[in-house]
Coordinates of C-alpha atoms and ligand atoms in Angstrom, one line a residue:
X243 CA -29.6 -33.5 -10.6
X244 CA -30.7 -37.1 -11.5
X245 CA -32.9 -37.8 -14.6
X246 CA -34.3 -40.7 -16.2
X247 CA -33.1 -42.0 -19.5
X248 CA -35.2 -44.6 -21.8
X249 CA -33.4 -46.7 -23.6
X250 CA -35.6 -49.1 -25.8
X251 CA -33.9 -53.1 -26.1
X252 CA -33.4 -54.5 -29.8
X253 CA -34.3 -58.7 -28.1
X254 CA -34.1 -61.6 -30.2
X255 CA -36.9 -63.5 -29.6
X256 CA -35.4 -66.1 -27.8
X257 CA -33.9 -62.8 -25.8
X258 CA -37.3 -61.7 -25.4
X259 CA -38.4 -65.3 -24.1
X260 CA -35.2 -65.0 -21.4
X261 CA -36.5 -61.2 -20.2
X262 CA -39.8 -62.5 -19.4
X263 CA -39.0 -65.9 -18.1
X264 CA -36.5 -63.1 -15.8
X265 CA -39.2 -61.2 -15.0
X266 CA -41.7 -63.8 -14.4
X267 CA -39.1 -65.3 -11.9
X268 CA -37.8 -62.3 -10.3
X269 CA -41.8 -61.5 -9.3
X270 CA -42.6 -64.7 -8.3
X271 CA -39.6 -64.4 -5.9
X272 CA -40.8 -60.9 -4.6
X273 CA -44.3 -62.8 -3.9
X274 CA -42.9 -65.1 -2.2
X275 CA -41.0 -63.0 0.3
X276 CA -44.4 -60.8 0.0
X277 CA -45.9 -64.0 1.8
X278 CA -43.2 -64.4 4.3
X279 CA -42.8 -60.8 5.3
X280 CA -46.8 -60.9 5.7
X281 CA -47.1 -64.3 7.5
X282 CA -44.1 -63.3 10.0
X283 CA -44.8 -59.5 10.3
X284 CA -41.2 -58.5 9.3
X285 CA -40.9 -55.7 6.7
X286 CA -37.7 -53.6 7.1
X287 CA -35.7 -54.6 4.4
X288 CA -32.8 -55.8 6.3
X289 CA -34.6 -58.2 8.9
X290 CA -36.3 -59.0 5.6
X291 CA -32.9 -60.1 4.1
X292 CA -32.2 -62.2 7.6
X293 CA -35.7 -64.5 7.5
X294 CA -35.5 -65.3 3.2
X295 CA -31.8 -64.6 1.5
X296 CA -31.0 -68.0 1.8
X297 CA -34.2 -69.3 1.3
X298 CA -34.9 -66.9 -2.0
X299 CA -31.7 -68.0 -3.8
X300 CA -31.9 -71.6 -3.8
X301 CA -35.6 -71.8 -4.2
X302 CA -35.8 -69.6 -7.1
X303 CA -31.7 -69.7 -8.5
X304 CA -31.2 -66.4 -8.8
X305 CA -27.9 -64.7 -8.0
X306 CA -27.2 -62.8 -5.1
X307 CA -27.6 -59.1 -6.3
X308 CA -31.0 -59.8 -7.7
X309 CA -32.2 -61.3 -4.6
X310 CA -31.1 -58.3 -2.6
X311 CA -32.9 -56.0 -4.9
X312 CA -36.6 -57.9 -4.7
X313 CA -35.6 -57.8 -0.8
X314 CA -35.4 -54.1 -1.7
X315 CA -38.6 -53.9 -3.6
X316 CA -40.6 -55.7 -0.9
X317 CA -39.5 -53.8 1.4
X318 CA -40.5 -50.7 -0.5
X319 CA -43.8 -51.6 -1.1
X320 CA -44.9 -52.6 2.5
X321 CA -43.4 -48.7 3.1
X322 CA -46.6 -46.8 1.8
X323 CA -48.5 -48.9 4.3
X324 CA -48.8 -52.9 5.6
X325 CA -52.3 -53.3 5.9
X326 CA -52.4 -55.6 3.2
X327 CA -50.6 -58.6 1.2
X328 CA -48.5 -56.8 -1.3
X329 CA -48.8 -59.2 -4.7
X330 CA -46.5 -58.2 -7.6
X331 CA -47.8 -58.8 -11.1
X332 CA -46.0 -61.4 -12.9
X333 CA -44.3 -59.5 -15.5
X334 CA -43.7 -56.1 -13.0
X335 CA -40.4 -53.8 -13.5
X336 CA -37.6 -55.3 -11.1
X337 CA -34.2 -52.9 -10.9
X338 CA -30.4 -53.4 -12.0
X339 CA -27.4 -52.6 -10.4
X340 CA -24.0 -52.4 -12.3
X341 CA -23.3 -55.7 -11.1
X342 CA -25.9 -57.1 -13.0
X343 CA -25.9 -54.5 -15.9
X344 CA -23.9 -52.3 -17.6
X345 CA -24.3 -49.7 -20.7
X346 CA -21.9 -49.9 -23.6
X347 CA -22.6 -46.8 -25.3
X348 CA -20.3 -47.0 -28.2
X349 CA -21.5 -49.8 -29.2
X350 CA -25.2 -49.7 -28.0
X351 CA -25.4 -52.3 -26.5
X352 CA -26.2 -53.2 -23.0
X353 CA -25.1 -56.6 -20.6
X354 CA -27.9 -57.7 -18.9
X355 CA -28.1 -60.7 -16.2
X356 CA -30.9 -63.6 -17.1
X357 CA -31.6 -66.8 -16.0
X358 CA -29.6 -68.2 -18.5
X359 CA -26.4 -66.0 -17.6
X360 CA -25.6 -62.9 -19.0
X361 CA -27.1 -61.1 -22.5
X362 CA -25.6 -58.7 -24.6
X363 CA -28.5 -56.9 -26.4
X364 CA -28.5 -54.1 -28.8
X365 CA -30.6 -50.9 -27.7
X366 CA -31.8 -47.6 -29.6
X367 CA -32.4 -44.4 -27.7
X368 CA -32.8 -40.7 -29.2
X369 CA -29.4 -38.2 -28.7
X370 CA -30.7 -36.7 -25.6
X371 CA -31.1 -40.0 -23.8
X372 CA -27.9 -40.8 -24.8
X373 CA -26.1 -37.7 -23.5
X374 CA -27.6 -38.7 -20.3
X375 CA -26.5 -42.4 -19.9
X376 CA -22.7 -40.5 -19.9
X377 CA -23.9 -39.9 -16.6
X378 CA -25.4 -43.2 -15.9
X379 CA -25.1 -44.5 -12.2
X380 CA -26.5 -46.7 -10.1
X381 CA -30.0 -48.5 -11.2
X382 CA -32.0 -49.3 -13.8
X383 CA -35.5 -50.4 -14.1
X384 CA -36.0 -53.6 -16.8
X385 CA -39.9 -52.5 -17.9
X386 CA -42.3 -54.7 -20.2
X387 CA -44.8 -52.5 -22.1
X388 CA -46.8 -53.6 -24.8
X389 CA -44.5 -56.3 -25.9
X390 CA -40.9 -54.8 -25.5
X391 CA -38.5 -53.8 -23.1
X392 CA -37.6 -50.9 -21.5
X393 CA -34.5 -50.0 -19.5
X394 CA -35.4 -46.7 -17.4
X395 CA -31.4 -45.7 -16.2
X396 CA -31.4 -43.2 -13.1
X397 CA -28.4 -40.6 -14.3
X398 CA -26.6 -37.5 -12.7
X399 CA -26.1 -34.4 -14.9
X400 CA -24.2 -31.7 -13.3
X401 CA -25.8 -28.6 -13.4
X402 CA -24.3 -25.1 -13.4
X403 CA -25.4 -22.4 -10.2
X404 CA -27.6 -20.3 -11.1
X405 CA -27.6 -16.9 -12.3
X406 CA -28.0 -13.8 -10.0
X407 CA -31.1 -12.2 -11.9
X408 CA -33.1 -9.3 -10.7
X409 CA -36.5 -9.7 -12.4
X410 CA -38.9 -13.0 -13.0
X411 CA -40.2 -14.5 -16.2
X412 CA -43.8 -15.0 -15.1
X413 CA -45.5 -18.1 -16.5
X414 CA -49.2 -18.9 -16.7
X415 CA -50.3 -22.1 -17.3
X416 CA -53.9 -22.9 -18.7
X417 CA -56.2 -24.6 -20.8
X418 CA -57.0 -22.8 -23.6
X419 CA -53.0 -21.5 -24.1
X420 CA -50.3 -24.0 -23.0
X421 CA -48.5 -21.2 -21.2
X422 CA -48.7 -17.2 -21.4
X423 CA -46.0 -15.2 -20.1
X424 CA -45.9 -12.2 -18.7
X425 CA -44.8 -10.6 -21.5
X426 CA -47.7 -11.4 -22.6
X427 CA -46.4 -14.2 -25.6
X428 CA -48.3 -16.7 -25.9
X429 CA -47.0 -20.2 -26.1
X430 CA -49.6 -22.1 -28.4
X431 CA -49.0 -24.0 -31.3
X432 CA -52.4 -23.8 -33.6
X433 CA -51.4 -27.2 -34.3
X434 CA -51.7 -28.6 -31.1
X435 CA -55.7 -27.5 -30.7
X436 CA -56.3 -28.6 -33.9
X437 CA -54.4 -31.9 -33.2
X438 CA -56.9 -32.4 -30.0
X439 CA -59.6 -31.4 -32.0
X440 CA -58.8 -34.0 -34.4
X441 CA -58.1 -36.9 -31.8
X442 CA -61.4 -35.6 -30.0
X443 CA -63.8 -36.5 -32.8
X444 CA -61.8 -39.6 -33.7
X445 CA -61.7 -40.7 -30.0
X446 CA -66.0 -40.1 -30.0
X447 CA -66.1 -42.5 -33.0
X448 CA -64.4 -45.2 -31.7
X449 CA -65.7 -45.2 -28.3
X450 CA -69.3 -45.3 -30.1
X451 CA -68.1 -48.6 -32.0
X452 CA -67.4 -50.4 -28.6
X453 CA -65.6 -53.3 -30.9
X454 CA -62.6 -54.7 -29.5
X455 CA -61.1 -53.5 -32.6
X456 CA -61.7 -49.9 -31.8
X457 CA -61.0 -50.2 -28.2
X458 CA -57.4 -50.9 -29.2
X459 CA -57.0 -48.1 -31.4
X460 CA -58.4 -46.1 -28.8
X461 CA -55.7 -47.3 -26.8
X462 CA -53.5 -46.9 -29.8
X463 CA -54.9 -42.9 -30.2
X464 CA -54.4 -41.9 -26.8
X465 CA -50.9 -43.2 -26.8
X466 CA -50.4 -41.0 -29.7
X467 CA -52.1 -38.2 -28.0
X468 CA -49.6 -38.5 -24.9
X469 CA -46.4 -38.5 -27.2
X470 CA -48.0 -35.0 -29.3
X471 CA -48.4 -33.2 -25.7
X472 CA -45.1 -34.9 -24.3
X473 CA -43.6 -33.1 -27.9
X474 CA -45.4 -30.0 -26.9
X475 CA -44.4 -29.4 -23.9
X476 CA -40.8 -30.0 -24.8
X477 CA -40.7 -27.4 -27.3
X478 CA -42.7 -24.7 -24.6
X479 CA -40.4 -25.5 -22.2
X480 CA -37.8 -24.9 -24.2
X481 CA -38.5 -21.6 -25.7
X482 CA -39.8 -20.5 -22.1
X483 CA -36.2 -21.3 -20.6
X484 CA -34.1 -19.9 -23.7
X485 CA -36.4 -16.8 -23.4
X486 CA -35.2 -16.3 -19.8
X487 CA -31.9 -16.7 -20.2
X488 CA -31.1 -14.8 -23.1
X489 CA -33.0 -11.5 -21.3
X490 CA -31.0 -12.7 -18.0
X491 CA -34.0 -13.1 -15.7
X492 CA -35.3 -16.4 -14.1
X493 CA -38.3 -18.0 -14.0
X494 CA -41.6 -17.7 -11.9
X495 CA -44.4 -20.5 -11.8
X496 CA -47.1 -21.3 -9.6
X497 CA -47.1 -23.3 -6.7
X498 CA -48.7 -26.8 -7.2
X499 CA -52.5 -27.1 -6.5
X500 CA -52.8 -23.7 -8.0
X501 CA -53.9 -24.9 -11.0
X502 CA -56.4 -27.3 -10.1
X503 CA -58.5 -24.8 -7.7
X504 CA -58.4 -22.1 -11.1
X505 CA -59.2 -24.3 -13.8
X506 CA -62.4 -25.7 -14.9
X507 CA -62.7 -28.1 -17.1
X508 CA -65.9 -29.3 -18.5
X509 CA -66.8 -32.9 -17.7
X510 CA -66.1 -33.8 -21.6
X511 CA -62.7 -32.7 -21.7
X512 CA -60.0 -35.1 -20.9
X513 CA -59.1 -34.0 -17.4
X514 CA -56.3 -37.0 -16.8
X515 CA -54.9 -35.7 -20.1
X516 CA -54.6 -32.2 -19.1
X517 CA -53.8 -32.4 -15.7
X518 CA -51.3 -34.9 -16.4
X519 CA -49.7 -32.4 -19.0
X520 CA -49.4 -29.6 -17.0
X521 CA -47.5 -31.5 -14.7
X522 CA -45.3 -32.5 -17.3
X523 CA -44.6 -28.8 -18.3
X524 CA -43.6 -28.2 -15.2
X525 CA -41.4 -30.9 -14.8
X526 CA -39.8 -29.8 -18.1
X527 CA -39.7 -26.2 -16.9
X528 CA -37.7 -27.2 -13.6
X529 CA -35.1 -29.3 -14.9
X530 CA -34.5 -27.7 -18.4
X531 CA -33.9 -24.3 -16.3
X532 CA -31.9 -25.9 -13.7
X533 CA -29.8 -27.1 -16.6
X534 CA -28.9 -23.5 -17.9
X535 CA -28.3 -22.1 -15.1
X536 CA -31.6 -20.2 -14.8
X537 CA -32.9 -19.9 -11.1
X538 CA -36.5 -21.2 -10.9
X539 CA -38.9 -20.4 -8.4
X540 CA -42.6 -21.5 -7.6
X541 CA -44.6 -18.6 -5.7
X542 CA -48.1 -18.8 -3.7
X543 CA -51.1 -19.0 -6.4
X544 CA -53.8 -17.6 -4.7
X545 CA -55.2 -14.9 -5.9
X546 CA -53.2 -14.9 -9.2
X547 CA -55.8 -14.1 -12.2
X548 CA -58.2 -12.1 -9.6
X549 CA -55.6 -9.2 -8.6
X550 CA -55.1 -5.9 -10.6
X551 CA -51.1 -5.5 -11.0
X552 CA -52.0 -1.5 -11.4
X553 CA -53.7 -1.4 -8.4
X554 CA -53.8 -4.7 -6.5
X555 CA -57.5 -4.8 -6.1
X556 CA -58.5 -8.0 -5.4
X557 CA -61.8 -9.3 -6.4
X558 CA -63.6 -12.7 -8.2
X559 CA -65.0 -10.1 -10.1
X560 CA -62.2 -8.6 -11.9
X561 CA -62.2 -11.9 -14.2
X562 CA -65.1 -11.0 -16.4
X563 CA -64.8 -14.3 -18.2
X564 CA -62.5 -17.3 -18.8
X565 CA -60.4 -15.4 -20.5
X566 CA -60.9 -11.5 -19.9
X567 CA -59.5 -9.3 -17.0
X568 CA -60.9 -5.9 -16.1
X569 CA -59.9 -4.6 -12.8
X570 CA -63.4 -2.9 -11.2
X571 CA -61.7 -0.4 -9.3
X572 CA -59.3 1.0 -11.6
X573 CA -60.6 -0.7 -14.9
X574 CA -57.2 -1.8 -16.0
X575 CA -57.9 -4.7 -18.5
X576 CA -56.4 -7.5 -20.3
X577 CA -55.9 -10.9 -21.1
X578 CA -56.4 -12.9 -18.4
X579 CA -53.5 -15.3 -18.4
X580 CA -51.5 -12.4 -19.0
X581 CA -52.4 -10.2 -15.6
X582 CA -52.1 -13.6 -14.1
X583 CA -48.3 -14.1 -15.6
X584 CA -47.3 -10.6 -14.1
X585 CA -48.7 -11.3 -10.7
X586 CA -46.9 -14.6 -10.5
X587 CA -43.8 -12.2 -11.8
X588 CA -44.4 -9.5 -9.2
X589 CA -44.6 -12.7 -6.4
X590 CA -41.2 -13.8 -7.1
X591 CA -39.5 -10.8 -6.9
X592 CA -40.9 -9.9 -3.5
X593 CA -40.1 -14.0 -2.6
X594 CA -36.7 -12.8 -3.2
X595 CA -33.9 -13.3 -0.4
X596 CA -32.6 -9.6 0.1
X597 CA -29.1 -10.3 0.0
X598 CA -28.0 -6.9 0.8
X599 CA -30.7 -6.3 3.7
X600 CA -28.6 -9.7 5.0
X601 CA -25.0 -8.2 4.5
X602 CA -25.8 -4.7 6.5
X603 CA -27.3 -6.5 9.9
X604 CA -24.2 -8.9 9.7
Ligands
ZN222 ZN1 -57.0 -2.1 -10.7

């Protein structure tokens, strides 16, 4: 499985100055073949490379691997569609290659290729990024945010196969609770509504100021917003998988787009936040599972919090509210996230390749 690690550069200024003036180069380079691709009609990477290589390097000295990866990242963006003049920004991400870079992770310290030749800069990074760069291969994104740089490494980490398991860890994911299972726990710091509560009112204050002052620490608040649910969902996804595999059953979520037909959010809320967050979760859920060795599967979502597990019944009306189920046929009740957790549950287990059904007919 390949992950991303973020590793955060320790530049000198006058390293600093060499990144950007890298950058800034490196972009105006990709413009420039933007132009030429644009002007000529050429776009596949390699007819690309025959039209500018030559052109690129003397023009803008910059060494050969570099140039074939802005070739790269042309080529990449006339992809998605050419019915416009791609123009990169001046101080975009460019990638690295282990020609051009390499990780010394004993020493933390990577060797990165700038105009000025080759820099050996000091990087910090928490334990689990660190792990990963063991298994660092192949490129590397150089990112400028907010006044420092980033290096984004792509990395493989091996994964063990999964576990046979005969029964599915149903998750729920909502608004009002992070994630219910279908054990019916509920996965909800108090903190983290209280933390949004907190921002909330803070974020209404600022935005009423409408200085430039507060408009930056409104960017400042929502930054800090991000990192608390980034936090969250690490610690959810991590009980959620543990839970699993210590009762030796995998885990069942819902198809994406599930989500966004059940849930309504009031205009007020953040929606970017939230729908951003529960795509995170997910995210988390996948490869944390994958990483033990707990099979994960996603099942079909319709239908989810409106059918009665006790008797399947299926109607808009067995939701009484946002947060109630009562079945009217049968009048089997409970928390709604809850019945909705055992139905995703129920769907995996029926999803379920019937490995002896397969053995007998062969
Ligand atoms: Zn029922």
């Amino acid at each position: 499985m390949k992950l991303t690690a973020q590793v955060k550069l320790l530049t000198s200024s006058k390293q600093a100055e060499l990144l950007k003036q890298t950058l800034e180069m490196t972009n105006a380079a990709a413009n420039y073949i933007s132009g030429l691709a644009w002007e000529q009609k050429i776009f596949k990477q390699f007819s690309l490379q025959k039209i500018c290589y030559y052109a690129t390097r003397e023009k803008f000295k910059l060494t050969a691997q570099i140039v074939i990866r802005v070739i790269a990242k042309v080529a990449d963006a006339y992809k998605v569609d050419k019915d416009v003049m791609r123009v990169f920004k001046p101080l975009g991400a460019i990638s690295y290659d282990s020609r051009i870079l390499s990780y010394n992770i004993e020493t933390s310290t990577v060797s990165i290729w700038t105009l000025s030749g080759r820099q050996t800069i000091p990087f910090v990074c928490g334990e689990r990024q660190r792990e990963l760069l063991q298994g660092q291969r192949g490129e590397s994104d150089l990112c400028f945010v907010d006044g420092k740089f980033y290096l984004m490494a792509v990395c493989n980490v091996e994964t063990p196969e999964p576990k046979d398991v005969d029964s599915y860890l149903g998750i729920d994911m909502g608004i009002a609770n992070i994630a219910v299972d279908s054990d019916g726990t509920i996965f909800q710091g108090k903190s983290v509504k209280e933390v949004r509560y907190r921002h909330r009112k803070l974020r209404q204050k600022l935005q009423k100021k409408g200085t430039k002052s507060s408009r930056r620490l409104l960017r400042n608040r929502s930054g800090k917003e991000k990192r608390f649910a980034t936090w969250t969902n690490h610690n959810v996804s991590k009980a959620i998988v543990t839970k699993a595999k210590d009762t030796g059953r995998g885990i069942a979520i819902e198809e994406l787009g599930g989500i966004r037909d059940r849930v309504t959010v009031r205009r007020s809320q953040k929606v970017t936040l939230h729908s951003w967050s529960f795509f995170q979760l997910r995210i988390f859920l996948w490869y944390k599972a994958q990483l033990s060795g707990v099979p994960i599967v996603a099942v079909d979502p319709r239908n989810t919090s409106r059918t009665c597990p006790s008797c399947g019944h299926i109607d808009k009306a067995n939701r009484k509210t946002q947060s109630c189920f009562s079945c009217v046929s049968c009048g089997f009740s409970g928390l709604a996230d809850h019945i909705a957790a055992v139905n995703i549950s129920g769907r995996a287990v029926v999803n379920r390749p019937n490995v002896s059904d397969a053995q007998s007919t062969a």
